Every structure is written in structure tokens, then in C-alpha cells.
Short mmCIF file of C-alpha atoms and ligand atoms in Angstrom, two decimals:
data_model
loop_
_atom_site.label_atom_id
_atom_site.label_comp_id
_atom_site.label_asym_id
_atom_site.label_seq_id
_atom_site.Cartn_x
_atom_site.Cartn_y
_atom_site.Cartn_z
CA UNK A 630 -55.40 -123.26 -0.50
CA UNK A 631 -58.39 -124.57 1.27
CA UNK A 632 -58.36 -128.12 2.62
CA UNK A 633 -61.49 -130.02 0.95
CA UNK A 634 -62.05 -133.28 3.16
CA UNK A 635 -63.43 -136.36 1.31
CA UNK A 636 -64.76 -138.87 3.41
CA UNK A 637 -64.84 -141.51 0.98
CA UNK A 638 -61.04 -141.36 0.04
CA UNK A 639 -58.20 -143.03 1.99
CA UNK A 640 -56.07 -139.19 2.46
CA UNK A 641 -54.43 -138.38 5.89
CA UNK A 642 -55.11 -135.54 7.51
CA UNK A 643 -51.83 -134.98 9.77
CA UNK A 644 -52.13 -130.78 10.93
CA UNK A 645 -55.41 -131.03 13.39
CA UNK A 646 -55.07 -127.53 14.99
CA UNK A 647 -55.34 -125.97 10.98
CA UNK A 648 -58.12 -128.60 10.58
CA UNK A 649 -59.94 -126.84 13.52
CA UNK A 650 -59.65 -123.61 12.14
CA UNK A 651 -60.73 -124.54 8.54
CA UNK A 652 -63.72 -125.89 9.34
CA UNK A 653 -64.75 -123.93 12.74
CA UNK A 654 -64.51 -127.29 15.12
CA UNK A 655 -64.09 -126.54 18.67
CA UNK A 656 -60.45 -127.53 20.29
CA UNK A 657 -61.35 -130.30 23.13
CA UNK A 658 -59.92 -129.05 25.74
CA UNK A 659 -59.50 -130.55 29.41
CA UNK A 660 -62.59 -127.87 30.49
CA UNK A 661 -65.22 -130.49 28.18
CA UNK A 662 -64.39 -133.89 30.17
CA UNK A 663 -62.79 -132.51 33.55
CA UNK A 664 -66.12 -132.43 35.37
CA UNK A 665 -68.06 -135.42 33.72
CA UNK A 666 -68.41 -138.17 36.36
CA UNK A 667 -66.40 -140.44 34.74
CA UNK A 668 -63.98 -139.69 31.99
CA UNK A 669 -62.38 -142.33 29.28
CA UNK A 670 -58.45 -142.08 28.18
CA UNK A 671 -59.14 -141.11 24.60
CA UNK A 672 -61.26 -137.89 25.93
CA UNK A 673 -58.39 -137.19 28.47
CA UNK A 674 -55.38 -137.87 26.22
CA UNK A 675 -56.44 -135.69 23.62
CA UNK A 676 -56.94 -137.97 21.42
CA UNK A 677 -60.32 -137.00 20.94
CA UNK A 678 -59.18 -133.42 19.30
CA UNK A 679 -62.02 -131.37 18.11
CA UNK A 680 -65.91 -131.25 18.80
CA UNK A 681 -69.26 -128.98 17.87
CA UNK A 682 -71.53 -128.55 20.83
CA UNK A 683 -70.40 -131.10 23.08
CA UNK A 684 -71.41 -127.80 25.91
CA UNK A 685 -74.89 -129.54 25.49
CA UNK A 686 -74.31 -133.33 25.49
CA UNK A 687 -71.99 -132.27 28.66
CA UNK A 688 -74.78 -130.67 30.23
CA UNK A 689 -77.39 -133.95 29.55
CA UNK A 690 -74.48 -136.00 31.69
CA UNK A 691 -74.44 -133.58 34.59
CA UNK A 692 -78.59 -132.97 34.87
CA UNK A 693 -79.56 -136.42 34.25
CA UNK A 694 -81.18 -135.41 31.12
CA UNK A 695 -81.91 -138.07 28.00
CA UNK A 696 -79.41 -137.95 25.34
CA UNK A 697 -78.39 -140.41 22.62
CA UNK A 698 -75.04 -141.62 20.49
CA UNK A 699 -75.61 -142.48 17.22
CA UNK A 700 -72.72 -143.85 15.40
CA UNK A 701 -72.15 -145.76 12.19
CA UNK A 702 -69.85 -148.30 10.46
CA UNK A 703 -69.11 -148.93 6.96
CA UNK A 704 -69.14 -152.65 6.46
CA UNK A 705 -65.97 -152.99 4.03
CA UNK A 706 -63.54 -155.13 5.31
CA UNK A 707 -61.64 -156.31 8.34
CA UNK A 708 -62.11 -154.60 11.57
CA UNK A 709 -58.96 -153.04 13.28
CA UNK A 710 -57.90 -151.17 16.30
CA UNK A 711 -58.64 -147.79 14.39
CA UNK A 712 -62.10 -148.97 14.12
CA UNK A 713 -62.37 -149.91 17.77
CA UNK A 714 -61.64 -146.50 19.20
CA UNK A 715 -65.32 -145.48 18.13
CA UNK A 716 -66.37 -147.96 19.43
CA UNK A 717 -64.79 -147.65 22.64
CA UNK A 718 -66.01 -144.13 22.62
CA UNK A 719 -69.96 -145.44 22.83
CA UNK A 720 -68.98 -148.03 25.57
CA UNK A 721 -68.03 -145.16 27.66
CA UNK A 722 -70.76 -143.18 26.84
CA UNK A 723 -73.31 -146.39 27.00
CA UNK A 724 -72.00 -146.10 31.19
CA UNK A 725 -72.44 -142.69 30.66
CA UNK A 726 -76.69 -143.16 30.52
CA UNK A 727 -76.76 -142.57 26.57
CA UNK A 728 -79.12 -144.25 24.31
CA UNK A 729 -77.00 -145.87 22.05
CA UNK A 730 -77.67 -146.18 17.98
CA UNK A 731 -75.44 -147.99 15.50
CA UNK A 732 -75.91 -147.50 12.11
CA UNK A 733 -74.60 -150.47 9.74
CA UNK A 734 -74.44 -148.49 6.81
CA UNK A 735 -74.59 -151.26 4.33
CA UNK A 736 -76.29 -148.94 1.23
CA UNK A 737 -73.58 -146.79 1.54
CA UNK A 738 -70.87 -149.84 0.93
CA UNK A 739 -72.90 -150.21 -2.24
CA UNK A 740 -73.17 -147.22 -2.97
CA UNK A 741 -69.42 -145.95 -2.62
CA UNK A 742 -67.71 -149.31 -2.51
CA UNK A 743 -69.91 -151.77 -4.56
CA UNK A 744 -70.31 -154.58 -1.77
CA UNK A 745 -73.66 -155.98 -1.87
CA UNK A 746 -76.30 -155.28 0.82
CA UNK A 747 -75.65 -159.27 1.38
CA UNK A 748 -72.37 -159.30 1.67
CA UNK A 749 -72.45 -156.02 4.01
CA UNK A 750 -74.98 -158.37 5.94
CA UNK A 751 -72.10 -160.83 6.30
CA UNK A 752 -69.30 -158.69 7.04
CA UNK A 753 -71.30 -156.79 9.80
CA UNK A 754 -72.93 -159.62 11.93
CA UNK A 755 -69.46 -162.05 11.41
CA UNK A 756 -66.78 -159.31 11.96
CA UNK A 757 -67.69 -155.77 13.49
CA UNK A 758 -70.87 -156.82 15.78
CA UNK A 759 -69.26 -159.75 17.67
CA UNK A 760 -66.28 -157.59 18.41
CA UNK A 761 -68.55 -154.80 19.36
CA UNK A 762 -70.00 -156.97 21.76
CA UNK A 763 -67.08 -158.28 23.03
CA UNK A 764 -64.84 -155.08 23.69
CA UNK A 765 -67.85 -154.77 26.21
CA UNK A 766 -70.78 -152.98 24.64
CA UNK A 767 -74.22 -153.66 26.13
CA UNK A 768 -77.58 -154.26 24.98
CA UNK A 769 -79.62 -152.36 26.95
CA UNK A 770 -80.53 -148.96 25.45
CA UNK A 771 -78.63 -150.34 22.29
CA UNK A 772 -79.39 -150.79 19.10
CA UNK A 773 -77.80 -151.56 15.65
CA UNK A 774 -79.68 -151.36 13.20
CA UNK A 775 -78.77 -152.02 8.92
CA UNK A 776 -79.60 -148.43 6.78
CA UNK A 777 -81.10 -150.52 4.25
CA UNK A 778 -84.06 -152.13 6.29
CA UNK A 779 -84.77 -148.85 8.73
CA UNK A 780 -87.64 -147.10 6.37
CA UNK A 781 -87.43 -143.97 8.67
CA UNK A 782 -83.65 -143.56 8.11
CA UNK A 783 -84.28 -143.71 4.23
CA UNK A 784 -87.75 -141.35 4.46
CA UNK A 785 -86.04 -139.18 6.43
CA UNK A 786 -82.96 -138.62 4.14
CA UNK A 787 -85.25 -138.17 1.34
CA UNK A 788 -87.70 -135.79 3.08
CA UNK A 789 -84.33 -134.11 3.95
CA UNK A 790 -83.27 -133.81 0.44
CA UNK A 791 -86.19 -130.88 0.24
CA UNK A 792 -83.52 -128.16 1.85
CA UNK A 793 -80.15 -129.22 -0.04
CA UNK A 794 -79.58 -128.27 -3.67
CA UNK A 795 -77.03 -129.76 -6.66
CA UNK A 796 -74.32 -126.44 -5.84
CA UNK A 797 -74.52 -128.00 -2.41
CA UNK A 798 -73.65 -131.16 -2.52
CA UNK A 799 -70.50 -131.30 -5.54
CA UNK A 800 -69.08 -128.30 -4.00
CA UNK A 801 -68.69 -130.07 -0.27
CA UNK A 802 -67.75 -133.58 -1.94
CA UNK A 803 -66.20 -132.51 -5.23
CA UNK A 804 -69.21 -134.90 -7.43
CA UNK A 805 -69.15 -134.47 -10.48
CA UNK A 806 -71.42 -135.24 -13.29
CA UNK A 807 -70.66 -139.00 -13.61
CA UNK A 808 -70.95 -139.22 -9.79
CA UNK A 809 -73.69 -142.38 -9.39
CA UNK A 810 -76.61 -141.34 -8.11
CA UNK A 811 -76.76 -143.53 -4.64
CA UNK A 812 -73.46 -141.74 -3.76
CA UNK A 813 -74.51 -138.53 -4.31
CA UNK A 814 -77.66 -140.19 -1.89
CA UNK A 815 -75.44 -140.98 0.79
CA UNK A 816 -74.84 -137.99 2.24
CA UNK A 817 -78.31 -137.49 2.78
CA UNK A 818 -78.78 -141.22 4.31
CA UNK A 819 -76.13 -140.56 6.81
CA UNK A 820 -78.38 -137.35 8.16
CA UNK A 821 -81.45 -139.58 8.29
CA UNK A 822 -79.11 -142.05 10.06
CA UNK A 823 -78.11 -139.13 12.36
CA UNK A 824 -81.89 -137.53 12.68
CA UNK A 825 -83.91 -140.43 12.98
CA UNK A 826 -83.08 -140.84 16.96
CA UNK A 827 -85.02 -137.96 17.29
CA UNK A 828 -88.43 -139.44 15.85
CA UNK A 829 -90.75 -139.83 18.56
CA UNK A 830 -90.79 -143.87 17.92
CA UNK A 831 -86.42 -144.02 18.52
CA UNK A 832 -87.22 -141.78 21.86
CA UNK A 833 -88.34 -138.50 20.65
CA UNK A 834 -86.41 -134.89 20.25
CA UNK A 835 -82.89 -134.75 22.66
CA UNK A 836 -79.50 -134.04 22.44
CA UNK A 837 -77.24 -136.29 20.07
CA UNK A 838 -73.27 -136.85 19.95
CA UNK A 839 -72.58 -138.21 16.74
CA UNK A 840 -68.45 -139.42 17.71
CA UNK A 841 -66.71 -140.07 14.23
CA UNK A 842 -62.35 -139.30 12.47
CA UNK A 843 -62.53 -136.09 11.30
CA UNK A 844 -63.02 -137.82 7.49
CA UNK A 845 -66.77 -137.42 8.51
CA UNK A 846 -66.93 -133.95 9.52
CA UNK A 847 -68.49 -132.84 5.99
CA UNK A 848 -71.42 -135.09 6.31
CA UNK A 849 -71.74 -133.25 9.83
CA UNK A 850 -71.77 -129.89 8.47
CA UNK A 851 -74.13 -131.16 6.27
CA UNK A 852 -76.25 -132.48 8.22
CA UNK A 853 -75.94 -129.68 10.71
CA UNK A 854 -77.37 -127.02 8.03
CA UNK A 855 -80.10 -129.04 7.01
CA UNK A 856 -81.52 -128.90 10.64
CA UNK A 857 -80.91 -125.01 10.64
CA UNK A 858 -83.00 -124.61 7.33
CA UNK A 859 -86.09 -126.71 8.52
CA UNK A 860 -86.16 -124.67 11.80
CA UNK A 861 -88.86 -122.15 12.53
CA UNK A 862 -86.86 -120.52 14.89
CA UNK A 863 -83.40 -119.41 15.22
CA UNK A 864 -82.35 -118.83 19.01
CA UNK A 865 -78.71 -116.68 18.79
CA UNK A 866 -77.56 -113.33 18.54
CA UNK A 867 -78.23 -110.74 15.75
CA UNK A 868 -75.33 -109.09 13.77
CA UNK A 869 -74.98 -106.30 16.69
CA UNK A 870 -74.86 -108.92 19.29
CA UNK A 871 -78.33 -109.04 20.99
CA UNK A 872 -80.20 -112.06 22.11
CA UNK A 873 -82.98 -113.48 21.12
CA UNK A 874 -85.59 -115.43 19.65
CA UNK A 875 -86.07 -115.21 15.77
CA UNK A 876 -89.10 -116.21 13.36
CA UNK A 877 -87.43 -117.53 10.10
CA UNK A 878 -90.81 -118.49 8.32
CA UNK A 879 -93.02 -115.77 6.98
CA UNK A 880 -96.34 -116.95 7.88
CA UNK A 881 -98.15 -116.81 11.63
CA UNK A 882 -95.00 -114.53 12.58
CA UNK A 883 -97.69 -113.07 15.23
CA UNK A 884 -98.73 -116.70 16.79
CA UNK A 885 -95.17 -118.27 16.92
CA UNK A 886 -93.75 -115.53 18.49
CA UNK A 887 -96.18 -115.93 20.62
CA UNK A 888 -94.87 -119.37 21.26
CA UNK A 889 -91.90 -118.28 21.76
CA UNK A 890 -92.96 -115.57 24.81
CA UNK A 891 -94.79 -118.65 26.09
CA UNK A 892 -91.37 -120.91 26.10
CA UNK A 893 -89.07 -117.92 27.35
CA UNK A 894 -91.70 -117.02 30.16
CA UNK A 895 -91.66 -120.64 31.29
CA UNK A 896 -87.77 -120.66 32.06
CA UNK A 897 -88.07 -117.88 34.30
CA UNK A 898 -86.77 -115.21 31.76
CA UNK A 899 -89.01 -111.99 32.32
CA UNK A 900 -86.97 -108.82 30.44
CA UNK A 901 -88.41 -109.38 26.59
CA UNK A 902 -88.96 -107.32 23.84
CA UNK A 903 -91.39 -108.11 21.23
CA UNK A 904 -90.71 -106.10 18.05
CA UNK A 905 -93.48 -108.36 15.13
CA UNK A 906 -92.07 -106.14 11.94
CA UNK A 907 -88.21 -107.63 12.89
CA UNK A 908 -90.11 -111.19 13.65
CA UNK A 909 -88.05 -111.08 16.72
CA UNK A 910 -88.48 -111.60 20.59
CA UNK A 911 -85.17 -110.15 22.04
CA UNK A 912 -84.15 -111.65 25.33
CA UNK A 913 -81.96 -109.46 27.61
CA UNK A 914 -81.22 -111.57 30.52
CA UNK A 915 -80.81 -115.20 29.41
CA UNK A 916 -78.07 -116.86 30.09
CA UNK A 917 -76.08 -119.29 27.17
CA UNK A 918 -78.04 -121.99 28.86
CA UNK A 919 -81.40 -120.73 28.54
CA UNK A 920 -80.93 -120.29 25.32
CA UNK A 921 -79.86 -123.47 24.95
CA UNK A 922 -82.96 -124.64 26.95
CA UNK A 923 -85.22 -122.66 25.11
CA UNK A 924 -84.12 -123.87 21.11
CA UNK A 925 -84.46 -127.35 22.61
CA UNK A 926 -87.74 -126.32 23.97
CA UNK A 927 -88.92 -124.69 20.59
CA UNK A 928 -87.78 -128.05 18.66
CA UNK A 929 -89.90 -129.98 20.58
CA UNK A 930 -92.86 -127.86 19.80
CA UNK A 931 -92.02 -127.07 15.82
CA UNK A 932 -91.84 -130.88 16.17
CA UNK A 933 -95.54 -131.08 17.58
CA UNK A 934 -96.44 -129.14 14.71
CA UNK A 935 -95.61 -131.46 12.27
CA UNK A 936 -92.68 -129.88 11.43
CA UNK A 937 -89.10 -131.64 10.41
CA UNK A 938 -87.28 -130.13 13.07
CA UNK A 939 -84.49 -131.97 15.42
CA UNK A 940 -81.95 -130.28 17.68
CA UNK A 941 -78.52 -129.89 15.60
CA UNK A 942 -76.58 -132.61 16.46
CA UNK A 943 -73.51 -132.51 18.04
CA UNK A 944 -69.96 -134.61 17.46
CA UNK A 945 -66.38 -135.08 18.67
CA UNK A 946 -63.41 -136.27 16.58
CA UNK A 947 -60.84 -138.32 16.95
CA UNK A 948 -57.08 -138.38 15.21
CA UNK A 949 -56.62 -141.24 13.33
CA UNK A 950 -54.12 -144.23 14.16
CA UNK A 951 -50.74 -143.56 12.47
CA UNK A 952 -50.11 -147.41 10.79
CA UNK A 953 -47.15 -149.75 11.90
CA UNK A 954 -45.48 -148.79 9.20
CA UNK A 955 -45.30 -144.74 9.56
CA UNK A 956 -48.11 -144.47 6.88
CA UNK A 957 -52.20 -144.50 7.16
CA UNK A 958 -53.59 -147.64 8.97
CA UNK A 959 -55.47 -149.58 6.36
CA UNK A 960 -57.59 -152.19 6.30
CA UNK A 961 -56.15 -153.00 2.21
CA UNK A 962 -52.39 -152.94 3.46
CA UNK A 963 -52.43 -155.71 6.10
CA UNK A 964 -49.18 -154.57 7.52
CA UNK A 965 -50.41 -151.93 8.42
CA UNK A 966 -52.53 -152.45 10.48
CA UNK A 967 -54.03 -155.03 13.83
CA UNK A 968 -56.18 -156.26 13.06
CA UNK A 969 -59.09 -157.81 16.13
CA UNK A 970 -59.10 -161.32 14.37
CA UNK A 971 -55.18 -161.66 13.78
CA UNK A 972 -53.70 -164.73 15.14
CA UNK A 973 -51.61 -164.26 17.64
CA UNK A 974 -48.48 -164.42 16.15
CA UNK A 975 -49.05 -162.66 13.35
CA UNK A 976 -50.08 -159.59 15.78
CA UNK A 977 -46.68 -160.10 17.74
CA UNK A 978 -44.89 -159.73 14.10
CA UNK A 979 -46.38 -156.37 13.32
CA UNK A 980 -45.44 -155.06 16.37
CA UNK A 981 -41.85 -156.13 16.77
CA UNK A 982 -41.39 -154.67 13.02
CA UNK A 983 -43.68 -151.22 13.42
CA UNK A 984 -41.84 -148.07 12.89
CA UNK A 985 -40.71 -146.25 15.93
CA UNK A 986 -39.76 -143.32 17.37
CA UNK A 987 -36.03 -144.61 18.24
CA UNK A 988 -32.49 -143.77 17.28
CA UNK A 989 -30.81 -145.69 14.94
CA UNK A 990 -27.88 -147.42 17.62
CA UNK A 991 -28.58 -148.67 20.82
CA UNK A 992 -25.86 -146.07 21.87
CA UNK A 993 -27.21 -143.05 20.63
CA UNK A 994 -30.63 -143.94 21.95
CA UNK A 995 -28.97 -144.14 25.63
CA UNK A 996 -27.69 -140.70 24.75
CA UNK A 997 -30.22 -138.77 23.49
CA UNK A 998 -33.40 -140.35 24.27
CA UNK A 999 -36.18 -141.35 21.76
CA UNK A 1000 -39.39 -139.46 20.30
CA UNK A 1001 -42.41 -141.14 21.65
CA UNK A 1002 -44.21 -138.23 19.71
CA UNK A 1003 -43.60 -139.86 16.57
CA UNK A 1004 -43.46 -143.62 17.58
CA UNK A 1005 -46.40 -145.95 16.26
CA UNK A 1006 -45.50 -148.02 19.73
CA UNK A 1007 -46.19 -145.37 22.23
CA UNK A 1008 -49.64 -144.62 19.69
CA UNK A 1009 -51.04 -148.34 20.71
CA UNK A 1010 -49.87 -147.73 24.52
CA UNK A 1011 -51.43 -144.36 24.33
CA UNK A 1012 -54.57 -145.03 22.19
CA UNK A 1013 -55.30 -148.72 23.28
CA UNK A 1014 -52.94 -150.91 25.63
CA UNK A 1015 -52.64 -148.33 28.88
CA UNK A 1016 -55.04 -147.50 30.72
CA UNK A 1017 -53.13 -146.03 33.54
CA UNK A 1018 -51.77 -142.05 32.77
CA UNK A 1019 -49.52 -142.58 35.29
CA UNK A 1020 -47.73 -145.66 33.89
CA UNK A 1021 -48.04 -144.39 30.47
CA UNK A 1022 -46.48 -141.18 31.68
CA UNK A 1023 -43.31 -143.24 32.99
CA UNK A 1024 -42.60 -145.05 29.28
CA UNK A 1025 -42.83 -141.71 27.69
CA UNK A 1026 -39.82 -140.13 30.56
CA UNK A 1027 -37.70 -143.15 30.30
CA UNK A 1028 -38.36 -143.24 26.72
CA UNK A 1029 -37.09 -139.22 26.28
CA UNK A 1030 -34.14 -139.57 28.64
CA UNK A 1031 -32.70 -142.74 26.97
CA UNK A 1032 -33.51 -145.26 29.87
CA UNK A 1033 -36.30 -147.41 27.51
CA UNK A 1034 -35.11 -149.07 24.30
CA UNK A 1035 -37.14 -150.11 21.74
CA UNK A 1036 -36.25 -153.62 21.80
CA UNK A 1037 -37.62 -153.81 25.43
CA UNK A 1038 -40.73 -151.88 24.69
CA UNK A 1039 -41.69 -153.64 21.66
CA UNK A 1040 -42.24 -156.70 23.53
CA UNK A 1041 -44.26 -155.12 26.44
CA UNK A 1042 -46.29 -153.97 23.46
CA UNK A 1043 -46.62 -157.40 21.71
CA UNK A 1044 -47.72 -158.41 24.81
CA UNK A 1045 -50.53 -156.32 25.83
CA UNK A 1046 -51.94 -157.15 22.47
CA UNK A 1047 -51.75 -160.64 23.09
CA UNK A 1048 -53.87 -160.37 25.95
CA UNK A 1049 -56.28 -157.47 24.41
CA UNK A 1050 -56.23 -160.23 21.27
CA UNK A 1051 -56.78 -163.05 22.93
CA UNK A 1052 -59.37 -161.63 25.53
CA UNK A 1053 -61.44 -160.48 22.54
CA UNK A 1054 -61.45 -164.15 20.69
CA UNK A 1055 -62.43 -165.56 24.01
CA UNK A 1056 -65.32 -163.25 24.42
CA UNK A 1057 -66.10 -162.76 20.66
CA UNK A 1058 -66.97 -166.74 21.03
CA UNK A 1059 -70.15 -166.18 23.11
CA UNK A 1060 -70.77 -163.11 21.79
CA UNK A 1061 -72.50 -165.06 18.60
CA UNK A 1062 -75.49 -166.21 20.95
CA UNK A 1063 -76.45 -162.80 21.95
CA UNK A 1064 -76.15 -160.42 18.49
CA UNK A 1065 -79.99 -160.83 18.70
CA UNK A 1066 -80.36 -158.61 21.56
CA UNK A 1067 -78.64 -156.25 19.84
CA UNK A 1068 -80.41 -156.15 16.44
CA UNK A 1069 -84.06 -154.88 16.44
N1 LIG B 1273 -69.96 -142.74 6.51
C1 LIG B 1273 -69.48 -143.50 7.63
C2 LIG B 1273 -68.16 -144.20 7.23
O1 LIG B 1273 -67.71 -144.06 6.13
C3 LIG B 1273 -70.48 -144.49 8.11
C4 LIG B 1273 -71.75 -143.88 8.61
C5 LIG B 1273 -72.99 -144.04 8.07
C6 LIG B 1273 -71.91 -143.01 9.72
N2 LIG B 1273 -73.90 -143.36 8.77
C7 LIG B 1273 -73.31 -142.72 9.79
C8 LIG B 1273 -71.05 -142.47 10.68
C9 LIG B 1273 -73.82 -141.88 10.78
C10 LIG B 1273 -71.57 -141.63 11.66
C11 LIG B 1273 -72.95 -141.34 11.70
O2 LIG B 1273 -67.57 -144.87 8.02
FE1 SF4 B 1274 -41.10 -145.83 20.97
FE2 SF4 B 1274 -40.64 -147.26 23.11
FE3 SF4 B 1274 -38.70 -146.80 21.33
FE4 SF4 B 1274 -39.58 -144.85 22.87
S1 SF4 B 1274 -38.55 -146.68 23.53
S2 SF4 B 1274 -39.20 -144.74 20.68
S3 SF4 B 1274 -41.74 -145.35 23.02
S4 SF4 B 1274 -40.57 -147.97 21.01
#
């Protein structure tokens, strides 16, 4: 049966590789972060599972090129450490030269949720942007912004609206006639969220990585094919495999291929074939990266011409955190989750009772080792507490061959999230004065 994802219901989604296939994400392999100047443990542990066109976010890093991160957060509740691996994710990619956007998306939380854009207002600015700013995100380059009080976010999602149709919509999110109308909405308002980096007043037309769980992916396919049907151009292969440049529109086929001679000519590329009645410009010799260079190129100029046209977005996804009791990590079951605010103690509870990967007697544990694969303990060492591979490395050997036990490696758990805990309520403290910066 085919998987449907719904990103607005609370499901797990445990089989990643199937996930992949299903939906025609790209496996993050060690080729996508070995070169980058810097990498970050969630992109080298594999955590970070899947992507679509990180090639050309990869390729702004290593040229120098401009590129943004636009991210967003629904307001609903308590934040916890799933919700700070995103986060994480821009601070890396804030060091990394991005322009960073963060999307508060408050009508959404009405709209799916029923939390008012007031209390949204209160959740964001007293729980998720102090702890943004104190897990070490910066403010240059950085803004977060509320959906409900950016007008180009909300013009843009309902300009957007022009290319996607009723059949659309229910059959990727399962709406149905009683679905309220903002919800239906909010699909769209996420791909203004997405788009609107691109207006020439947020920094103009570049490359975007849009780093989300895999619960978001529809809104990215989504959003995705609404870029592709505002195009002018498509830049790919035909059915038979040859290159080119392709006029989807119907009118001025003669000047915008044209354009298109003009754009190819400027990257060097000389063997072309210009055929008007297939409205195509057939490139022998380009490379994957010209043609890359050359759709960003045409975007820019479809742009110009007062055209709705961005460069597809791109995105990476992350697995989610199993919860400290074996099940999903939810903000609604307390014990399930850390939370950034717990006191203390209460923190050091959850850990010494989370679910582990260990044998049931101390003796059979010496004997046959434990299963850090399945152990919620080695998931915070892994995800959050170690930054080291090599040290992490060295818990999950002398947790296989029996020398770690549980009780031992509970504590240096508890531990580690005392200090990441406690660290954070320091910082989150002076954090209050500077949210300003932040908020534009
Ligand atoms: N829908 C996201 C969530 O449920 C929040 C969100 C709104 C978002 N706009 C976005 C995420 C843009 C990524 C990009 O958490
Ligand atoms: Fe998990 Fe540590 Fe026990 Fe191994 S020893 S199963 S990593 S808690």
C-alpha cells in the first residue's frame, strides 16, 4: 500500500530507506558533507537521512556563492530536544555563510491547532526564540519573522494558489470536505514562507535549503511543483535523454529561446541546436553544472520579467528522536520527552528511567553485550550530548561487547544534560535583551 505522510498528525515513520524510495528523496550519503569545510555531527552521523538537491546548496558552500535557510516552527507547546536538532542544523549552516530565515508559523497553529495568533505570539518569543538564541544562533544575516504579519509570505501563497487545484491538495493531505478552509491554506502559506527569500527585498533569487523531519516532505513536494509550473523554462533532459533548454509557455517561443542562446552562450557552452517547432534549444556539451548554472540563470531573468519564478528549493531530513519511553517524543506526553526548560531534576529522572537497549540481568548484559541500535540513551549521546565520533564510537564497542552497563551510562547521560540544561538556562537569561535583533 502506499505510505501517505500527514504532517499535521503525530504518526511515526520508523522504515527511512522505504521512505526514500516512496517519495524519490535522495539517500545522504557521506559524498554530500565529506568535502564541505566544516561538517556538523547530525550531517555526519546520518542522522540527517534523506535530501532533494542539496548538489546545489553544496556547491553555494564551496564557490562562495549566496544561499539562504529558511526554516519554520509551529508555536504549540513546549520546546524539546527534537525541536532543537533543526535548530542546530541552521547554527551550522548560519557558520556556514547562509542567510538565515525563521518562519514562526503562528496562522498555521490556528489554523491546524486552534492557538490564537496571541498566544502563538507568547509561546514563540517566551519559549522557542530565547532557546534559539541561546543554543548559539546569531543575529547577523538572521531573521525570524511571524507568518501572520509578513504580507509577502501571505501574497505570495495566495498568488501561488493560481497553479494548484482542489484534486491536488485532498489527494496529498487526505482533506476532505469539512476540512476548514485556513488548513487547506496552509499548505500554500508554508510555500510563500519557503519562496519569499527569493523576493528581491529578502535578497533576491538563490539557492534555498529548507532542513525539516520527514513529516514535512509533502509540503516540499508541494511546494517544489508549484515552482516547476510557474517556470518558463525547463532545463533537463527529454524522454530520449538529450539536454537542453525547453520553452514551456506558448507565446514569444522565438524571443525566449533566444534568451536562452544568450544565457547558454554566456557560460561558455558553444555546441547548440535550435529546433523553434520543438520550442527547444538542445545543449550537447554542458555539463550537470551548467545546467544547473544556466536554470538559475534563466530564473533570475523570468524573474526580471515579472514573472513568479524562484529556483526549486532544496531540503534535507532528519529521523526523528525515538522518546524515553520507546514510543514518539511528544511534547503532550511529558515523559516522553526533555524538555529545554525542565528543572534539573526532573531531566535526571527521565533519563535514569528511559528505555534502553540493555539486557534484562546485569549478567547477561556482561555476556552478550547490549543494542545501542535500539537504546533511547545512545540516541541523546548520538543526536545531542557527544560531540566527539571517536568517544561516541567507544560507548557503542563497550556497550556491544558487554563492558558498559546501563546503570553506569545512564548517569553519564543525566549528566551531560545537566550541563547542556543548565548551560541553556544560563544563557536563555540574557538572551531576553537581545530577541530584538532577531525580529524585524
Ligand atoms: N509546518 C511546519 C511544522 O508543522 C512549520 C512551518 C511553517 C515550516 N512554515 C515552514 C517548516 C516553512 C519549514 C519551512 O512544524
Ligand atoms: Fe544503552 Fe548504554 Fe545500556 Fe548500551 S550500555 S544499552 S548504550 S544504556
Amino acid at each position: 500500500m502506499a505510505i501517505r505522510i500527514d504532517p499535521w498528525s503525530s504518526a511515526t515513520y520508523g522504515d527511512y530507506s522505504k521512505l526514500r524510495e516512496e517519495f524519490g528523496i535522495q539517500e545522504f550519503t557521506e559524498e554530500m558533507w565529506k568535502d564541505l569545510p566544516n561538517t556538523h555531527r547530525l550531517l555526519r552521523r546520518g542522522v540527517i537521512f534523506g535530501h532533494r538537491d542539496f548538489h546545489r546548496i553544496k556547491r553555494c558552500i564551496k564557490s562562495g556563492k549566496k544561499w539562504a535557510i529558511l526554516t519554520g516552527l509551529m508555536p504549540s507547546g513546549k520546546m524539546h530536544l527534537g525541536h532543537k536538532m533543526v535548530i542546530d542544523e541552521v547554527i551550522f549552516y548560519q557558520s556556514m555563510g547562509a542567510d538565515i530565515f525563521i518562519g514562526i508559523a503562528d496562522i498555521e497553529a490556528f489554523a491546524t491547532r486552534g492557538i490564537s495568533l496571541k498566544e502563538a505570539e507568547r509561546i514563540a518569543l517566551e519559549e522557542y526564540v530565547p532557546n534559539y538564541i541561546a543554543l548559539g544562533l546569531k543575529p547577523k544575516n538572521c531573521q525570524i519573522y511571524f507568518q501572520s504579519k509578513r504580507k509577502e509570505v501571505k501574497d505570495l501563497a495566495y498568488l501561488l494558489g493560481k497553479k494548484v487545484n482542489w484534486s491536488q491538495l485532498s489527494a496529498t493531505y487526505g482533506f476532505s470536505g469539512s476540512t476548514n478552509m485556513a488548513h487547506v491554506f496552509a499548505p500554500l502559506l508554508q510555500a510563500g514562507d519557503i519562496l519569499h527569500v527569493q523576493l528581491d527585498k529578502y535578497g533576491g533569487v538563490r539557492p534555498t535549503l529548507v532542513p525539516v523531519g520527514i513529516d514535512q516532505d509533502p509540503h516540499l513536494r508541494l511546494c517544489r511543483d508549484i515552482v516547476q509550473a510557474h517556470r518558463l523554462f525547463s532545463v533537463g533532459l527529454t524522454r530520449d535523454g538529450r539536454k537542453g533548454i525547453f520553452v514551456k509557455v506558448d507565446e514569444n517561443v522565438e524571443k525566449l529561446l533566444g534568451i536562452a542562446e544568450d544565457v547558454a552562450g554566456s557560460i561558455g557552452l558553444e555546441k547548440m541546436e535550435k529546433i523553434e517547432k520543438y520550442k527547444a534549444l538542445y545543449l550537447v556539451d554542458a555539463s550537470e553544472e551548467d545546467m544547473e548554472r544556466i536554470d538559475e540563470e534563466l530564473v533570475r531573468i523570468e524573474s526580471e520579467l515579472g514573472n513568479l519564478s524562484f529556483i526549486t528549493p532544496s531540503s534535507t531530513y532528519h529521523m526523528f528522536m525515538t522518546g524515553l519511553n520507546g514510543q514518539k517524543m511528544s511534547s503532550s506526553v511529558p515523559e516522553s520527552a526533555i524538555f529545554l526548560t525542565d528543572p534539573i531534576e526532573e531531566a535526571r529522572k527521565k533519563v535514569m528511567k528511559a528505555k534502553t537497549g540493555g539486557r534484562v540481568t546485569l549478567e547477561e548484559q556482561r555476556k552478550y553485550g547490549g543494542n545501542p541500535e535500539e537504546c533511547v540513551v545512545y540516541q541523546l549521546f548520538l543526536y545531542h550530548l557527544i560531540e566527539s565520533d571517536k568517544e561516541l564510537e567507544n560507548i557503542y564497542i563497550s556497550c556491544k561487547n558487554g563492558d558498559l552497563i546501563c546503570g553506569d551510562c545512564k548517569k553519564r547521560a543525566a549528566e551531560a544534560i545537566e550541563n547542556l540544561l543548565m548551560d541553556l538556562k544560563e544563557k536563555r537569561e540574557s538572551a531576553k535583551e537581545s530577541i530584538r535583533d532577531f525580529m524585524s
